[in-house]
Structure formats: C-alpha cells, structure tokens
Amino acid sequence: MSNKLSSRQVGAVGVARVTGALLRCGFNVLVPMEDFSGYDLVAEKDGKFHRIQVKTAQVMEPNR
C-alpha cells in the first residue's frame, strides 16, 4: 500500500487546514455542495462573505 496521497486527497487536506484556521479565527465556514462552483469555501464574519479558492502543493521527497 502506498503512502502517497492522490491530488484530490492533497486538495482535501488543504481545504480542511484552511477551514480549521478560519474557524479558529472566528469565521463561519460554508462549503458548496457541488465540486464545480469555482471556489472551495465561503468564510463569513460580521456579515461579510468571502469566497476562497484553496491552492495546495505537495512537497516532493527526493529519490534515494
């Protein structure tokens, strides 16, 4: 079994980490029900809404 994550899994981890950070900062976080909305999250605080697109990179380990 491989320990490498697929690109979709890497993206999901990135969205989860951003969601956690926003929640710790006091934002309400909304997640769209479909996967083609053009944004990953909506953050709301004090009646202001922000669409967020999360970009995630994966660190490549050197071949040994």
Short mmCIF file of N, CA and C in Angstrom, two decimals:
data_model
loop_
_atom_site.label_atom_id
_atom_site.label_comp_id
_atom_site.label_asym_id
_atom_site.label_seq_id
_atom_site.Cartn_x
_atom_site.Cartn_y
_atom_site.Cartn_z
N MET A 1 0.84 -1.18 0.00
CA MET A 1 0.00 0.00 0.00
C MET A 1 0.89 1.24 0.00
N SER A 2 0.56 2.19 -0.83
CA SER A 2 1.36 3.41 -0.98
C SER A 2 0.97 4.46 0.05
N ASN A 3 1.96 5.19 0.55
CA ASN A 3 1.70 6.28 1.49
C ASN A 3 1.44 7.59 0.79
N LYS A 4 1.58 7.62 -0.53
CA LYS A 4 1.37 8.86 -1.28
C LYS A 4 -0.12 9.17 -1.38
N LEU A 5 -0.42 10.44 -1.24
CA LEU A 5 -1.81 10.89 -1.38
C LEU A 5 -2.08 11.24 -2.83
N SER A 6 -3.30 11.01 -3.28
CA SER A 6 -3.69 11.45 -4.62
C SER A 6 -3.82 12.96 -4.62
N SER A 7 -3.88 13.56 -5.78
CA SER A 7 -4.02 15.02 -5.86
C SER A 7 -5.33 15.48 -5.22
N ARG A 8 -6.38 14.70 -5.35
CA ARG A 8 -7.65 15.05 -4.70
C ARG A 8 -7.54 15.00 -3.19
N GLN A 9 -6.81 14.02 -2.67
CA GLN A 9 -6.60 13.92 -1.23
C GLN A 9 -5.76 15.10 -0.71
N VAL A 10 -4.72 15.46 -1.45
CA VAL A 10 -3.89 16.61 -1.07
C VAL A 10 -4.75 17.87 -1.03
N GLY A 11 -5.61 18.05 -2.03
CA GLY A 11 -6.51 19.20 -2.05
C GLY A 11 -7.47 19.20 -0.87
N ALA A 12 -8.00 18.04 -0.53
CA ALA A 12 -8.94 17.94 0.59
C ALA A 12 -8.25 18.29 1.91
N VAL A 13 -7.00 17.86 2.06
CA VAL A 13 -6.25 18.20 3.26
C VAL A 13 -6.03 19.71 3.33
N GLY A 14 -5.70 20.32 2.21
CA GLY A 14 -5.51 21.78 2.18
C GLY A 14 -6.77 22.53 2.57
N VAL A 15 -7.90 22.12 2.03
CA VAL A 15 -9.18 22.76 2.36
C VAL A 15 -9.50 22.57 3.84
N ALA A 16 -9.24 21.39 4.36
CA ALA A 16 -9.50 21.12 5.78
C ALA A 16 -8.63 22.00 6.68
N ARG A 17 -7.37 22.17 6.31
CA ARG A 17 -6.47 23.00 7.12
C ARG A 17 -6.89 24.47 7.09
N VAL A 18 -7.29 24.97 5.91
CA VAL A 18 -7.76 26.35 5.82
C VAL A 18 -9.06 26.51 6.61
N THR A 19 -9.95 25.55 6.51
CA THR A 19 -11.21 25.59 7.26
C THR A 19 -10.93 25.69 8.76
N GLY A 20 -10.02 24.85 9.26
CA GLY A 20 -9.67 24.90 10.67
C GLY A 20 -9.11 26.24 11.10
N ALA A 21 -8.24 26.81 10.27
CA ALA A 21 -7.65 28.12 10.59
C ALA A 21 -8.72 29.21 10.62
N LEU A 22 -9.64 29.17 9.67
CA LEU A 22 -10.71 30.18 9.64
C LEU A 22 -11.61 30.05 10.87
N LEU A 23 -11.96 28.83 11.24
CA LEU A 23 -12.80 28.62 12.41
C LEU A 23 -12.11 29.12 13.68
N ARG A 24 -10.80 28.87 13.81
CA ARG A 24 -10.06 29.36 14.97
C ARG A 24 -10.02 30.88 15.02
N CYS A 25 -10.14 31.53 13.85
CA CYS A 25 -10.14 33.00 13.79
C CYS A 25 -11.54 33.59 13.92
N GLY A 26 -12.54 32.75 14.19
CA GLY A 26 -13.88 33.25 14.45
C GLY A 26 -14.78 33.38 13.23
N PHE A 27 -14.38 32.82 12.09
CA PHE A 27 -15.22 32.85 10.89
C PHE A 27 -16.20 31.69 10.91
N ASN A 28 -17.36 31.89 10.31
CA ASN A 28 -18.25 30.79 9.95
C ASN A 28 -17.79 30.33 8.58
N VAL A 29 -17.77 29.02 8.34
CA VAL A 29 -17.28 28.49 7.07
C VAL A 29 -18.39 27.70 6.39
N LEU A 30 -18.64 28.05 5.14
CA LEU A 30 -19.64 27.36 4.31
C LEU A 30 -18.91 26.61 3.21
N VAL A 31 -19.38 25.39 2.91
CA VAL A 31 -18.77 24.57 1.88
C VAL A 31 -19.82 24.30 0.82
N PRO A 32 -19.52 24.57 -0.47
CA PRO A 32 -20.51 24.31 -1.52
C PRO A 32 -20.81 22.82 -1.65
N MET A 33 -22.02 22.49 -2.06
CA MET A 33 -22.43 21.10 -2.17
C MET A 33 -21.88 20.44 -3.43
N GLU A 34 -21.57 21.23 -4.45
CA GLU A 34 -21.03 20.66 -5.68
C GLU A 34 -19.54 20.97 -5.78
N ASP A 35 -18.87 20.27 -6.69
CA ASP A 35 -17.42 20.37 -6.80
C ASP A 35 -16.99 21.28 -7.96
N PHE A 36 -17.90 22.03 -8.55
CA PHE A 36 -17.58 22.82 -9.74
C PHE A 36 -18.00 24.28 -9.60
N SER A 37 -18.01 24.79 -8.38
CA SER A 37 -18.52 26.14 -8.13
C SER A 37 -17.49 27.24 -8.39
N GLY A 38 -16.21 26.90 -8.56
CA GLY A 38 -15.20 27.93 -8.78
C GLY A 38 -14.56 28.43 -7.49
N TYR A 39 -15.03 27.94 -6.36
CA TYR A 39 -14.41 28.26 -5.07
C TYR A 39 -14.58 27.05 -4.16
N ASP A 40 -13.75 26.99 -3.14
CA ASP A 40 -13.77 25.85 -2.24
C ASP A 40 -14.55 26.11 -0.95
N LEU A 41 -14.52 27.35 -0.48
CA LEU A 41 -15.14 27.72 0.78
C LEU A 41 -15.73 29.12 0.68
N VAL A 42 -16.66 29.39 1.58
CA VAL A 42 -17.10 30.76 1.81
C VAL A 42 -16.91 31.02 3.30
N ALA A 43 -16.19 32.08 3.61
CA ALA A 43 -15.98 32.44 5.01
C ALA A 43 -16.81 33.68 5.31
N GLU A 44 -17.49 33.67 6.46
CA GLU A 44 -18.35 34.79 6.85
C GLU A 44 -17.99 35.23 8.26
N LYS A 45 -17.90 36.54 8.41
CA LYS A 45 -17.67 37.12 9.73
C LYS A 45 -18.24 38.53 9.71
N ASP A 46 -19.00 38.87 10.73
CA ASP A 46 -19.60 40.20 10.85
C ASP A 46 -20.43 40.58 9.62
N GLY A 47 -21.11 39.59 9.03
CA GLY A 47 -21.98 39.84 7.89
C GLY A 47 -21.27 40.01 6.55
N LYS A 48 -19.95 39.84 6.51
CA LYS A 48 -19.19 39.94 5.27
C LYS A 48 -18.79 38.53 4.82
N PHE A 49 -19.04 38.26 3.53
CA PHE A 49 -18.77 36.94 2.96
C PHE A 49 -17.58 37.01 2.02
N HIS A 50 -16.73 35.97 2.07
CA HIS A 50 -15.53 35.91 1.24
C HIS A 50 -15.45 34.54 0.58
N ARG A 51 -15.43 34.53 -0.76
CA ARG A 51 -15.22 33.27 -1.49
C ARG A 51 -13.73 32.95 -1.47
N ILE A 52 -13.39 31.70 -1.23
CA ILE A 52 -12.00 31.30 -1.10
C ILE A 52 -11.72 30.09 -1.99
N GLN A 53 -10.68 30.22 -2.79
CA GLN A 53 -10.17 29.09 -3.60
C GLN A 53 -8.84 28.68 -2.97
N VAL A 54 -8.75 27.45 -2.51
CA VAL A 54 -7.54 26.96 -1.84
C VAL A 54 -6.64 26.30 -2.88
N LYS A 55 -5.39 26.72 -2.91
CA LYS A 55 -4.39 26.09 -3.77
C LYS A 55 -3.43 25.34 -2.87
N THR A 56 -3.15 24.11 -3.22
CA THR A 56 -2.32 23.25 -2.37
C THR A 56 -1.19 22.66 -3.20
N ALA A 57 -0.03 22.61 -2.61
CA ALA A 57 1.14 21.97 -3.23
C ALA A 57 1.59 20.83 -2.34
N GLN A 58 2.20 19.86 -2.96
CA GLN A 58 2.71 18.71 -2.22
C GLN A 58 4.23 18.72 -2.30
N VAL A 59 4.88 18.56 -1.16
CA VAL A 59 6.34 18.51 -1.13
C VAL A 59 6.80 17.17 -1.68
N MET A 60 7.70 17.23 -2.64
CA MET A 60 8.22 16.00 -3.25
C MET A 60 9.47 15.57 -2.50
N GLU A 61 9.53 14.32 -2.12
CA GLU A 61 10.69 13.76 -1.46
C GLU A 61 11.70 13.35 -2.53
N PRO A 62 12.99 13.60 -2.29
CA PRO A 62 13.99 13.17 -3.27
C PRO A 62 14.08 11.65 -3.32
N ASN A 63 14.37 11.12 -4.51
CA ASN A 63 14.56 9.67 -4.65
C ASN A 63 15.86 9.27 -3.98
N ARG A 64 15.82 8.22 -3.20
CA ARG A 64 17.03 7.75 -2.52
C ARG A 64 17.27 6.31 -2.85
#
